[in-house]
Coordinates of C-alpha atoms in Angstrom, one line a residue:
P30 CA 81.0 -121.6 10.2
R31 CA 82.2 -120.9 6.6
F32 CA 85.8 -121.1 5.3
W33 CA 87.0 -117.4 5.0
Q34 CA 90.8 -117.6 3.9
G35 CA 94.0 -119.4 4.2
L36 CA 97.4 -118.1 4.3
T37 CA 100.8 -119.8 4.1
T38 CA 104.4 -118.9 3.5
Q39 CA 106.2 -119.8 0.2
S40 CA 109.1 -121.4 2.2
R41 CA 108.6 -125.0 1.4
E42 CA 112.4 -125.3 0.2
E43 CA 113.4 -124.5 3.7
G44 CA 111.7 -127.8 5.0
E45 CA 109.3 -125.7 7.1
I46 CA 106.1 -123.7 6.2
Q47 CA 103.5 -121.7 8.1
V48 CA 99.8 -122.5 7.5
I49 CA 96.9 -120.5 8.8
L50 CA 93.2 -121.3 8.0
M51 CA 90.5 -119.2 9.0
W52 CA 86.6 -119.7 9.2
E53 CA 84.2 -116.8 9.6
Q54 CA 81.4 -117.5 12.2
G55 CA 78.9 -116.0 14.8
Y56 CA 76.2 -113.2 14.3
D57 CA 76.6 -111.5 10.9
Y58 CA 80.0 -113.6 10.7
T59 CA 82.0 -111.0 12.6
E60 CA 84.1 -113.6 14.4
V61 CA 86.9 -115.8 13.0
R62 CA 88.2 -119.1 14.1
T63 CA 91.6 -119.6 13.2
F64 CA 93.8 -122.7 13.0
G65 CA 97.8 -122.1 12.8
F66 CA 100.2 -124.5 12.1
L67 CA 104.0 -124.6 11.9
L68 CA 104.9 -127.7 9.5
D69 CA 108.4 -129.3 9.6
F70 CA 108.9 -131.6 6.8
W71 CA 112.3 -132.9 8.0
S72 CA 111.7 -134.6 11.2
A73 CA 109.2 -132.9 13.4
G74 CA 106.0 -132.9 11.1
V75 CA 103.3 -131.0 12.8
K76 CA 105.6 -128.9 14.9
E77 CA 103.3 -126.3 16.4
C78 CA 99.7 -125.6 16.4
F79 CA 97.3 -123.0 17.9
I80 CA 93.4 -122.4 17.8
E81 CA 91.8 -119.1 18.7
I82 CA 88.7 -117.1 17.9
V83 CA 89.0 -113.4 17.5
S84 CA 86.8 -110.7 15.9
K85 CA 87.3 -110.3 12.2
R86 CA 88.4 -106.7 12.8
A87 CA 91.1 -107.7 14.9
M88 CA 92.1 -110.7 12.6
T89 CA 92.2 -108.4 9.6
R90 CA 94.6 -106.1 11.4
R91 CA 96.7 -108.9 12.6
L92 CA 97.0 -110.4 8.9
E93 CA 98.2 -107.1 7.7
E94 CA 100.8 -107.2 10.5
M95 CA 101.6 -110.7 9.9
R96 CA 102.1 -110.2 5.9
S97 CA 104.6 -107.2 6.8
K98 CA 106.7 -109.4 9.4
I99 CA 107.1 -112.3 7.1
A100 CA 107.3 -110.5 3.8
D101 CA 110.8 -112.2 3.0
L102 CA 108.9 -115.6 3.1
S103 CA 106.3 -114.4 0.4
P104 CA 103.2 -115.1 2.2
T105 CA 100.3 -115.9 -0.2
S106 CA 96.8 -117.2 0.0
C107 CA 95.9 -120.8 -0.1
T108 CA 92.6 -122.9 -0.5
L109 CA 91.5 -125.2 2.4
A110 CA 92.3 -128.0 0.0
E111 CA 95.9 -126.9 -0.3
G112 CA 96.4 -126.4 3.4
K113 CA 94.7 -129.8 4.1
R114 CA 97.3 -131.2 1.8
L115 CA 100.1 -129.7 3.6
I116 CA 99.0 -130.7 6.8
E117 CA 98.6 -134.2 5.7
D118 CA 102.3 -134.2 4.3
A119 CA 103.5 -133.1 7.5
L120 CA 101.5 -136.0 9.4
S121 CA 103.0 -138.3 7.1
V122 CA 106.3 -137.4 8.4
N123 CA 105.2 -137.7 12.0
T124 CA 104.0 -141.3 11.1
W125 CA 107.1 -142.1 9.2
R126 CA 109.6 -140.6 11.8
H127 CA 107.5 -142.2 14.6
V128 CA 107.4 -138.6 16.2
E129 CA 104.1 -137.6 17.9
P130 CA 102.5 -134.2 16.2
A131 CA 102.6 -131.1 18.6
V132 CA 100.6 -131.5 21.9
E133 CA 98.0 -128.7 20.9
F134 CA 97.3 -130.7 17.6
R135 CA 96.7 -133.8 19.5
N136 CA 94.4 -132.2 22.1
N137 CA 92.4 -130.5 19.4
R138 CA 92.4 -133.4 16.9
N139 CA 88.7 -133.9 16.8
L140 CA 88.1 -130.2 16.1
I141 CA 90.9 -130.3 13.4
N142 CA 89.4 -133.1 11.8
Q143 CA 86.0 -131.5 11.8
F144 CA 87.1 -128.3 10.2
I145 CA 89.9 -129.6 7.8
L146 CA 91.0 -133.2 7.4
D147 CA 87.5 -134.6 7.3
A148 CA 85.6 -131.6 6.0
P149 CA 83.2 -132.7 3.2
N150 CA 83.8 -129.6 1.0
F151 CA 87.4 -128.5 1.0
G152 CA 87.5 -126.9 -2.6
E153 CA 90.2 -127.0 -5.3
D154 CA 93.7 -127.9 -5.0
S155 CA 95.9 -126.0 -7.6
G156 CA 98.8 -128.4 -6.8
R157 CA 101.0 -125.4 -6.0
T158 CA 104.4 -126.3 -4.2
F159 CA 104.7 -123.1 -2.2
V160 CA 108.3 -123.0 -3.0
H161 CA 109.6 -119.3 -3.0
P162 CA 109.1 -118.1 -6.5
E163 CA 112.3 -116.3 -7.0
L164 CA 114.7 -119.4 -6.5
E165 CA 117.6 -119.2 -9.2
D166 CA 118.3 -122.4 -11.0
Q167 CA 121.2 -123.4 -8.8
E168 CA 119.4 -122.7 -5.6
T169 CA 116.7 -125.0 -6.8
L170 CA 119.1 -127.6 -7.5
I171 CA 121.0 -127.3 -4.2
N172 CA 117.6 -127.4 -2.3
F173 CA 116.7 -130.7 -4.3
L174 CA 119.7 -132.3 -3.1
G175 CA 119.2 -131.2 0.3
A176 CA 115.5 -132.4 0.5
W177 CA 116.7 -135.7 -1.2
S178 CA 119.5 -136.4 1.3
M179 CA 117.6 -135.2 4.3
G180 CA 114.3 -137.3 3.6
D181 CA 112.1 -134.5 2.3
F182 CA 111.0 -136.4 -0.5
G183 CA 107.7 -134.4 -1.0
L184 CA 109.9 -131.3 -1.8
A185 CA 112.2 -133.2 -3.9
Y186 CA 109.4 -134.6 -6.3
D187 CA 107.9 -131.2 -6.3
L188 CA 111.1 -129.8 -7.6
L189 CA 110.9 -132.1 -10.6
S190 CA 109.2 -130.8 -13.8
P191 CA 106.0 -132.7 -14.6
D192 CA 107.5 -134.4 -17.4
S193 CA 110.8 -135.4 -15.7
N194 CA 111.8 -139.1 -16.1
I195 CA 113.0 -139.1 -12.6
R196 CA 109.3 -139.4 -11.6
N197 CA 109.4 -142.8 -13.2
G198 CA 105.7 -142.9 -13.9
L199 CA 104.8 -142.8 -10.3
D200 CA 102.7 -140.5 -8.5
R201 CA 103.7 -138.1 -5.7
N202 CA 102.8 -140.6 -2.7
E203 CA 104.1 -143.6 -4.5
W204 CA 107.4 -141.8 -5.3
I205 CA 107.8 -140.5 -1.5
E206 CA 107.3 -144.1 -0.1
R207 CA 109.6 -145.6 -2.4
H208 CA 112.4 -143.1 -1.4
R209 CA 111.4 -143.6 2.2
A210 CA 111.9 -147.2 2.1
W211 CA 115.4 -146.6 0.7
F212 CA 116.2 -143.8 3.2
D213 CA 115.3 -146.2 6.3
E214 CA 117.8 -148.7 5.1
A215 CA 120.6 -146.4 3.6
K216 CA 120.6 -143.8 6.5
P217 CA 122.0 -141.0 4.3
A218 CA 123.7 -138.3 6.5
R219 CA 125.8 -135.3 6.2
V220 CA 125.6 -134.2 2.5
E221 CA 128.7 -132.2 1.5
L222 CA 128.6 -129.9 -1.8
G223 CA 131.9 -130.0 -3.7
F224 CA 131.0 -127.8 -6.5
V225 CA 128.2 -126.2 -8.7
H226 CA 129.1 -125.4 -12.2
E227 CA 126.8 -124.3 -15.0
R228 CA 127.8 -125.8 -18.4
E229 CA 128.0 -123.7 -21.5
Q230 CA 125.1 -124.4 -23.7
A231 CA 126.3 -126.2 -26.7
K232 CA 126.0 -124.1 -30.1
S233 CA 123.5 -125.4 -32.3
A234 CA 124.2 -125.4 -36.3
L235 CA 120.6 -124.8 -36.9
W236 CA 119.2 -121.4 -37.1
V237 CA 116.5 -120.6 -34.5
P238 CA 114.3 -117.4 -34.5
N239 CA 114.9 -116.3 -30.9
P240 CA 117.9 -118.3 -29.3
S241 CA 117.7 -116.1 -26.1
V242 CA 114.4 -117.7 -25.2
N243 CA 115.8 -121.2 -24.9
K244 CA 119.0 -119.8 -23.2
T245 CA 117.0 -118.3 -20.4
S246 CA 114.4 -121.1 -20.0
R247 CA 116.9 -123.9 -20.1
K248 CA 120.2 -124.6 -18.3
D249 CA 122.6 -127.5 -17.7
V250 CA 124.1 -127.6 -14.3
E251 CA 126.5 -130.0 -12.8
L252 CA 127.1 -131.1 -9.1
G253 CA 130.0 -132.6 -7.3
W254 CA 128.9 -133.9 -4.0
S255 CA 129.2 -136.7 -1.4
L256 CA 127.0 -138.3 1.2
E257 CA 127.2 -140.7 4.1
L258 CA 125.3 -143.8 3.4
I259 CA 124.9 -147.6 3.8
D260 CA 124.9 -149.4 0.5
T261 CA 121.6 -151.3 -0.2
Q262 CA 119.8 -152.9 -3.1
L263 CA 117.0 -150.6 -2.7
A264 CA 119.1 -148.0 -4.3
G265 CA 118.4 -149.9 -7.4
T266 CA 114.7 -149.0 -7.2
L267 CA 115.7 -145.2 -7.3
R268 CA 116.0 -144.1 -11.2
E269 CA 118.2 -140.9 -10.1
F270 CA 120.5 -142.8 -7.7
P271 CA 123.9 -142.3 -9.1
M272 CA 127.1 -144.5 -8.9
A273 CA 129.8 -143.6 -6.6
S274 CA 133.0 -143.0 -8.1
A275 CA 134.8 -143.5 -4.7
I276 CA 133.7 -144.7 -1.2
N277 CA 135.5 -144.2 2.0
K278 CA 134.8 -147.5 3.7
E279 CA 135.6 -146.0 7.4
T280 CA 133.1 -143.4 7.2
G281 CA 130.7 -144.5 4.6
R282 CA 131.0 -141.5 2.5
H283 CA 130.3 -141.8 -1.4
W284 CA 131.2 -139.2 -3.9
F285 CA 129.0 -138.3 -6.9
W286 CA 129.2 -136.2 -10.0
T287 CA 125.8 -135.6 -11.6
S288 CA 124.4 -133.1 -14.2
Y289 CA 121.0 -131.7 -14.4
T290 CA 118.9 -130.4 -17.1
M291 CA 116.9 -127.3 -15.7
V292 CA 113.6 -125.8 -17.3
R293 CA 112.1 -122.6 -16.0
Q294 CA 108.3 -123.1 -15.6
R295 CA 105.3 -121.1 -14.1
E296 CA 106.4 -121.8 -10.7
G297 CA 110.2 -121.4 -11.2
W298 CA 113.2 -123.4 -12.2
R299 CA 112.6 -127.2 -12.0
I300 CA 114.7 -130.3 -12.7
Q301 CA 113.8 -132.1 -16.1
S302 CA 116.6 -134.9 -16.1
I303 CA 119.6 -136.1 -14.3
A304 CA 122.6 -137.8 -15.8
D305 CA 125.2 -139.7 -13.9
E306 CA 128.6 -138.3 -15.0
D307 CA 130.6 -141.1 -13.5
V308 CA 128.6 -143.8 -15.5
R309 CA 129.6 -141.5 -18.5
L310 CA 133.2 -141.6 -17.5
Q311 CA 133.3 -145.3 -17.0
G312 CA 132.4 -145.7 -20.6
L313 CA 135.1 -143.5 -21.9
P314 CA 138.5 -145.2 -23.3
I315 CA 141.8 -144.8 -21.3
N316 CA 143.4 -142.4 -23.8
E317 CA 140.3 -140.2 -23.5
L318 CA 140.5 -140.1 -19.8
Q319 CA 144.1 -139.3 -19.8
R320 CA 143.5 -136.7 -22.5
L321 CA 140.9 -135.1 -20.1
I322 CA 143.5 -135.0 -17.2
K323 CA 146.0 -133.4 -19.4
E324 CA 143.5 -130.8 -20.7
Y325 CA 142.4 -129.9 -17.0
E326 CA 146.0 -129.6 -16.1
D327 CA 146.8 -127.2 -18.8
A328 CA 143.7 -125.2 -17.9
M329 CA 144.7 -124.9 -14.3
D330 CA 148.1 -124.0 -15.3
A331 CA 146.8 -121.2 -17.5
L332 CA 144.4 -120.1 -14.9
I333 CA 147.2 -119.8 -12.3
Q334 CA 149.2 -117.7 -14.7
R335 CA 146.1 -115.5 -15.1
V336 CA 145.5 -115.0 -11.5
Q337 CA 148.9 -114.0 -10.4
G338 CA 149.2 -110.4 -9.7
G339 CA 145.5 -110.2 -10.6
T340 CA 142.8 -108.4 -8.7
Q341 CA 140.6 -110.0 -5.9
N342 CA 137.9 -110.9 -8.5
D343 CA 140.3 -112.7 -10.6
Q344 CA 141.3 -114.7 -7.4
T345 CA 137.7 -115.4 -6.6
A346 CA 137.2 -116.6 -10.1
F347 CA 140.2 -118.8 -9.7
L348 CA 138.9 -120.4 -6.7
E349 CA 135.7 -121.0 -8.2
E350 CA 137.2 -122.6 -11.1
A351 CA 139.8 -124.3 -9.4
S352 CA 137.1 -126.1 -7.3
W353 CA 135.4 -127.7 -10.0
R354 CA 138.2 -128.6 -12.1
F355 CA 140.2 -130.1 -9.2
T356 CA 137.1 -132.2 -7.9
Q357 CA 136.2 -133.4 -11.6
M358 CA 139.8 -134.5 -12.1
L359 CA 139.4 -136.8 -9.2
H360 CA 136.5 -138.5 -10.9
F361 CA 138.5 -138.8 -14.0
Y362 CA 141.2 -140.5 -11.9
D363 CA 138.6 -142.8 -10.2
A364 CA 137.6 -143.9 -13.8
L365 CA 141.2 -144.8 -14.6
I366 CA 141.6 -146.6 -11.6
A367 CA 138.5 -148.8 -12.4
K368 CA 140.1 -149.7 -15.6
L369 CA 143.8 -149.9 -14.6
P370 CA 143.4 -151.0 -11.1
L371 CA 147.3 -152.3 -10.8
D372 CA 148.8 -149.0 -12.0
R373 CA 150.1 -147.5 -8.9
Q374 CA 151.1 -144.2 -10.4
I375 CA 147.4 -143.4 -11.2
A376 CA 146.6 -144.0 -7.6
E377 CA 149.5 -141.8 -6.2
D378 CA 148.5 -139.1 -8.7
A379 CA 144.9 -139.2 -7.3
Y380 CA 145.9 -139.0 -3.8
G381 CA 148.4 -136.1 -4.6
R382 CA 145.3 -134.2 -6.1
S383 CA 143.2 -134.9 -3.1
V384 CA 145.8 -133.5 -0.8
L385 CA 145.8 -130.3 -3.0
I386 CA 141.9 -129.9 -2.3
G387 CA 142.4 -130.5 1.3
N388 CA 140.2 -133.4 1.9
P389 CA 141.5 -135.9 4.1
E390 CA 138.3 -138.1 3.9
R391 CA 138.8 -138.5 0.1
S392 CA 142.7 -138.7 0.5
M393 CA 142.2 -141.9 2.9
V394 CA 140.4 -143.7 0.0
Y395 CA 143.4 -143.6 -2.2
L396 CA 145.9 -144.3 0.4
E397 CA 143.7 -147.4 1.5
R398 CA 144.0 -148.6 -2.0
L399 CA 147.7 -148.2 -2.2
V400 CA 148.2 -149.9 1.0
Q401 CA 146.0 -153.0 -0.1
R402 CA 147.2 -153.2 -3.8
F403 CA 150.9 -152.4 -3.3
P404 CA 152.8 -154.1 -0.8
D405 CA 156.3 -152.5 -1.4
N406 CA 156.9 -149.5 0.8
R407 CA 153.9 -150.4 2.6
A408 CA 155.0 -149.0 6.0
D409 CA 155.5 -145.5 4.7
L410 CA 152.0 -145.6 3.2
Q411 CA 150.5 -146.6 6.3
R412 CA 152.2 -143.8 8.2
R413 CA 150.5 -141.4 5.6
L414 CA 147.3 -143.2 6.0
S415 CA 147.5 -142.9 9.9
A416 CA 148.3 -139.2 9.6
T417 CA 145.4 -138.7 7.3
T418 CA 143.0 -140.5 9.4
A419 CA 144.1 -138.7 12.4
A420 CA 143.4 -135.4 10.7
L421 CA 139.9 -136.5 9.8
A422 CA 139.2 -137.7 13.4
Y423 CA 140.1 -134.2 14.7
N424 CA 137.8 -132.6 12.1
F425 CA 135.1 -134.8 13.4
I426 CA 135.9 -133.9 17.0
N427 CA 136.0 -130.3 16.4
N428 CA 132.6 -130.4 14.9
G429 CA 130.9 -132.1 17.8
M430 CA 131.2 -135.6 16.7
A431 CA 133.4 -136.9 19.4
E432 CA 132.5 -140.5 19.3
R433 CA 133.3 -140.9 15.6
G434 CA 136.5 -138.9 16.0
E435 CA 137.5 -141.2 18.8
A436 CA 136.8 -144.2 16.6
L437 CA 139.1 -143.0 13.8
L438 CA 141.8 -141.9 16.3
A439 CA 141.9 -145.7 17.4
R440 CA 142.1 -146.7 13.8
A441 CA 144.9 -144.4 13.1
E442 CA 146.9 -146.0 16.1
A443 CA 146.2 -149.4 14.9
V444 CA 147.5 -148.7 11.3
L445 CA 150.6 -146.9 12.9
R446 CA 151.2 -149.9 15.2
E447 CA 150.9 -152.3 12.1
S448 CA 153.3 -150.2 10.3
L449 CA 155.8 -150.8 13.0
T450 CA 155.4 -154.4 12.6
I451 CA 156.8 -154.1 8.9
Q452 CA 159.3 -151.5 9.7
D453 CA 160.6 -150.6 13.1
A454 CA 161.5 -147.0 12.1
A455 CA 162.1 -143.7 13.8
T456 CA 159.5 -142.0 11.7
G457 CA 156.8 -144.6 12.9
H458 CA 157.5 -144.3 16.6
M459 CA 157.6 -140.4 16.3
L460 CA 154.2 -140.2 14.5
L461 CA 152.8 -142.5 17.2
G462 CA 154.2 -140.5 20.1
E463 CA 152.7 -137.5 18.7
L464 CA 149.4 -138.9 18.0
L465 CA 149.4 -140.5 21.7
L466 CA 150.4 -136.9 23.0
S467 CA 147.5 -135.4 21.3
Q468 CA 145.4 -137.6 23.4
D469 CA 147.1 -136.8 26.6
R470 CA 148.6 -140.1 26.9
L471 CA 151.9 -138.7 28.2
D472 CA 153.7 -141.9 29.5
E473 CA 153.0 -143.8 26.5
A474 CA 154.0 -140.8 24.0
E475 CA 157.1 -140.2 25.9
Q476 CA 157.9 -144.0 25.6
E477 CA 157.3 -143.8 21.7
L478 CA 159.5 -140.6 21.3
L479 CA 162.3 -142.0 23.2
R480 CA 162.3 -145.0 21.0
A481 CA 162.4 -143.0 18.1
S482 CA 165.5 -141.3 19.1
E483 CA 167.2 -144.6 19.4
L484 CA 166.7 -145.4 15.8
N485 CA 169.1 -143.0 14.1
P486 CA 166.3 -140.4 13.2
T487 CA 167.1 -137.5 10.7
P488 CA 167.8 -134.0 12.0
D489 CA 164.4 -133.0 11.2
E490 CA 162.8 -136.2 12.8
Q491 CA 165.0 -135.4 16.1
A492 CA 163.7 -131.7 16.2
S493 CA 160.2 -133.2 16.1
I494 CA 160.9 -135.6 18.6
E495 CA 162.5 -133.0 21.1
A496 CA 159.6 -130.7 20.4
G497 CA 157.3 -133.8 21.4
L498 CA 159.1 -134.2 24.5
G499 CA 159.1 -130.5 25.5
N500 CA 155.6 -130.5 25.1
I501 CA 155.1 -133.4 27.2
E502 CA 157.0 -131.6 30.0
M503 CA 154.8 -128.6 29.6
H504 CA 151.8 -130.8 30.1
R505 CA 153.3 -132.1 33.2
E506 CA 153.8 -128.5 34.5
R507 CA 157.7 -129.0 34.5
M508 CA 158.8 -125.8 32.5
D509 CA 162.3 -126.2 33.5
A510 CA 162.3 -129.9 32.1
A511 CA 160.8 -128.5 28.8
I512 CA 163.3 -126.0 28.1
P513 CA 166.3 -128.0 27.3
H514 CA 164.1 -129.8 24.7
Y515 CA 163.0 -126.7 23.1
R516 CA 166.4 -125.3 23.0
R517 CA 167.7 -128.5 21.4
V518 CA 165.0 -128.0 18.7
T519 CA 166.2 -124.4 18.0
E520 CA 169.7 -126.0 17.3
L521 CA 168.5 -128.8 15.1
K522 CA 165.9 -126.7 13.2
P523 CA 165.8 -122.9 14.1
D524 CA 162.7 -122.4 11.7
Y525 CA 160.6 -125.3 13.7
A526 CA 157.1 -124.0 13.7
G527 CA 156.2 -122.3 17.0
V528 CA 159.4 -123.6 18.9
W529 CA 160.3 -120.0 19.8
F530 CA 156.7 -119.2 21.3
S531 CA 157.0 -122.4 23.2
L532 CA 160.3 -121.5 24.6
G533 CA 159.3 -118.1 25.6
F534 CA 156.1 -119.3 27.0
A535 CA 158.2 -121.8 29.4
H536 CA 160.5 -119.0 30.3
R537 CA 157.5 -116.6 31.1
L538 CA 155.9 -119.1 33.3
L539 CA 159.2 -119.6 35.2
G540 CA 159.4 -115.9 35.6
D541 CA 162.4 -115.5 33.3
L542 CA 161.0 -112.4 31.4
D543 CA 164.2 -111.2 29.8
A544 CA 164.7 -114.6 28.4
A545 CA 160.8 -115.0 27.4
E546 CA 161.2 -111.3 25.7
L547 CA 164.0 -112.4 23.3
D548 CA 162.3 -115.9 22.6
Y549 CA 159.1 -113.9 21.7
Q550 CA 160.9 -111.5 19.3
H551 CA 162.5 -114.7 17.5
A552 CA 158.9 -116.2 17.5
I553 CA 157.7 -112.8 15.7
Q554 CA 160.6 -113.0 13.1
Q555 CA 160.0 -116.7 12.3
D556 CA 156.2 -116.2 11.8
P557 CA 154.8 -112.7 11.9
N558 CA 151.2 -114.1 11.4
D559 CA 151.3 -116.0 14.8
I560 CA 149.3 -113.7 17.1
R561 CA 150.3 -115.2 20.2
P562 CA 154.0 -113.7 20.8
Y563 CA 152.6 -110.3 20.1
S564 CA 150.2 -110.9 22.9
E565 CA 152.5 -112.1 25.2
L566 CA 155.3 -109.5 24.5
T567 CA 152.8 -106.7 24.8
A568 CA 151.7 -108.1 28.2
I569 CA 155.4 -108.3 29.3
Y570 CA 156.1 -104.6 28.2
M571 CA 153.0 -103.3 30.0
N572 CA 153.9 -105.1 33.2
K573 CA 157.3 -103.6 33.0
E574 CA 155.6 -100.3 32.5
E575 CA 157.6 -99.9 28.9
V576 CA 154.5 -98.4 27.5
E577 CA 156.0 -97.3 24.1
Q578 CA 157.4 -100.7 23.7
A579 CA 154.1 -102.5 24.2
R580 CA 152.4 -100.0 21.8
A581 CA 155.0 -100.6 18.9
T582 CA 154.8 -104.4 19.5
I583 CA 151.0 -104.5 19.3
A584 CA 150.9 -102.0 16.3
Q585 CA 153.3 -104.1 14.5
G586 CA 151.0 -107.2 15.3
T587 CA 147.8 -105.4 13.9
H588 CA 149.8 -104.3 10.9
A589 CA 150.8 -107.9 10.2
N590 CA 147.5 -109.3 11.1
P591 CA 144.9 -106.8 10.2
D592 CA 142.1 -109.4 10.5
S593 CA 142.9 -110.4 14.2
A594 CA 140.1 -109.2 16.4
H595 CA 142.2 -110.1 19.4
L596 CA 145.2 -108.0 18.5
H597 CA 142.9 -105.1 17.5
A598 CA 141.2 -105.4 21.0
L599 CA 144.4 -105.6 22.8
Y600 CA 145.7 -102.6 21.0
A601 CA 142.8 -100.7 22.1
S602 CA 143.4 -101.7 25.6
V603 CA 146.7 -100.4 25.5
L604 CA 145.8 -97.2 24.0
D605 CA 143.1 -96.7 26.5
V606 CA 145.8 -97.1 29.2
V607 CA 148.1 -94.5 27.7
G608 CA 145.1 -92.2 27.4
D609 CA 144.6 -92.0 23.7
K610 CA 140.8 -92.5 23.9
R611 CA 140.1 -91.6 20.4
A612 CA 142.5 -94.1 19.0
A613 CA 141.4 -96.8 21.5
R614 CA 137.8 -96.4 20.3
R615 CA 138.8 -96.7 16.6
E616 CA 140.8 -100.0 17.3
L617 CA 137.9 -101.4 19.3
A618 CA 135.5 -100.6 16.4
E619 CA 137.8 -102.6 14.2
A620 CA 137.9 -105.6 16.7
E621 CA 134.0 -105.6 17.0
A622 CA 133.6 -105.4 13.3
I623 CA 135.7 -108.6 13.0
D624 CA 134.1 -110.6 16.0
P625 CA 132.1 -108.7 18.5
N626 CA 131.5 -112.0 20.5
L627 CA 135.3 -112.6 21.3
E628 CA 135.8 -112.5 25.0
I629 CA 138.7 -110.1 25.0
V630 CA 136.6 -107.8 22.6
R631 CA 133.7 -107.8 25.2
S632 CA 136.1 -107.2 28.0
V633 CA 137.9 -104.2 26.3
H634 CA 134.4 -102.8 25.5
L635 CA 133.7 -102.7 29.2
Q636 CA 137.1 -101.3 30.0
I637 CA 136.5 -98.4 27.6
Y638 CA 132.9 -97.6 27.8
E639 CA 132.0 -99.0 31.2
P640 CA 135.1 -98.8 33.2
N641 CA 133.2 -98.9 36.5
S642 CA 131.6 -102.3 35.8
P643 CA 132.7 -105.1 37.9
N644 CA 133.4 -107.1 35.0
A645 CA 135.8 -104.6 33.2
P646 CA 139.6 -105.4 33.2
K647 CA 141.6 -103.7 36.0
R648 CA 144.1 -101.2 35.1
H649 CA 147.6 -101.6 36.1

């Protein structure tokens, strides 16, 4: 046998690559022995493997089909040496991750060693990275960060320019091993990207013959990002490891701001150098940091003025600029806090900014500092900290991390209970009752809400207490007991979010459809963007055979909520029932364009197009 050709996908940036190595053999070399590998550089190593012998003609035809099917991965030829390198890289992942290679690889290890790994003549290795050649500068940078945070240090190294000081004088294997040692201790996880922003090139006072050359081959890009990790001394062995400007001690998330000099080379964009912006900020004087904050605030005010009444493009540009400006502003505040740790107003301002960007995990950092550093008004700060912690907990739970979410809920409860030892206030008991109710701890929640009622709550607080007591009774399926509580809420605070819907729902479950109808009408007036009362009211009218009322209600709902697949599907169902087939199909098409997998959308599709299906909804 003699090596015939190799083929690989240029998809290394995705953490996965396909490699096919082929030898021609047999009489007149009319057969091809093929070794195929799917290599995963994040966790599985040699993920899949196959070996087969086919005719050269069949293999040639198959290669043509393969090139067509995976054209988006830019398949390219590779030498035996390059294929061997890629396989060895993947095997090192198996060793490091303590994961066995694919069973087909293990079963054929002797043959693979003979033809590939121990081959005496494996040709030349050009050192190609097999990264997609059309990656833009920011895509390259984001792939570097993803690889670095997920342990694909081979790719991270390959995305550095040959002269990058981040390589620290180490060869590829040494660099990878050093970073894997850090990874094993630090256990980085769940990287989050805050912003990507290309800096304007500084204008040079010197004349250059062709300034466009430098502009297209060199860029400065900055990233705001965060990562969960355990602090370890091995971080000091990584030249590129930045200083965190803020750390959430509950979750281990660290926030960073780094800038990168990107250079375009033969294989594409590569990272030449990395700068730690937080270290730079620590070196600035206080008045300069304050000036930067004021400059950014003025820029945001001007941006808001420009976008008001502007086009969608203006709003998109606003969101992009607001993202990096607000995030960078938090880093300015972090540097100020480090210099003025006893200045409460700075921490309060930082907390306020973090609330604006909607990041409870970051807000917790500033609230924890306020609680620890400033004992006055501590109970109020703890209440805010508890509410923020609970919000983060439910973010985790909703994203499939129930264990972490439950731990944070326990932390939120402990903080609230501690606040009550400092100040036995209605607000604290009310918040604790709501937290317990969210966990279906009904008796405990009721006890806390009743205690809150005894402590002279404000009218707004009493409205929240009554709503909570009503919700408890609904959980107990005692609708008749819930109604007086909801009615009391409407008296105390008629615009209390969702109360009219809750009242209508309770009446509907009790069969009092006339009262429910009035409540749902109130709910729509209160919040036209809540789709629930439209659905409920439409159902009531359809059951009462008041078809025109149903049609008018659901039309009103879709007009107020044009992006609701649920309402468009319900409208389609109503139109189908009244016989307006063309309009029904039009509304269903709207629903399917928004969310074709929504249950009601699929159900109405069957109703309209397959009415005899056993799964189609029954007509009334």
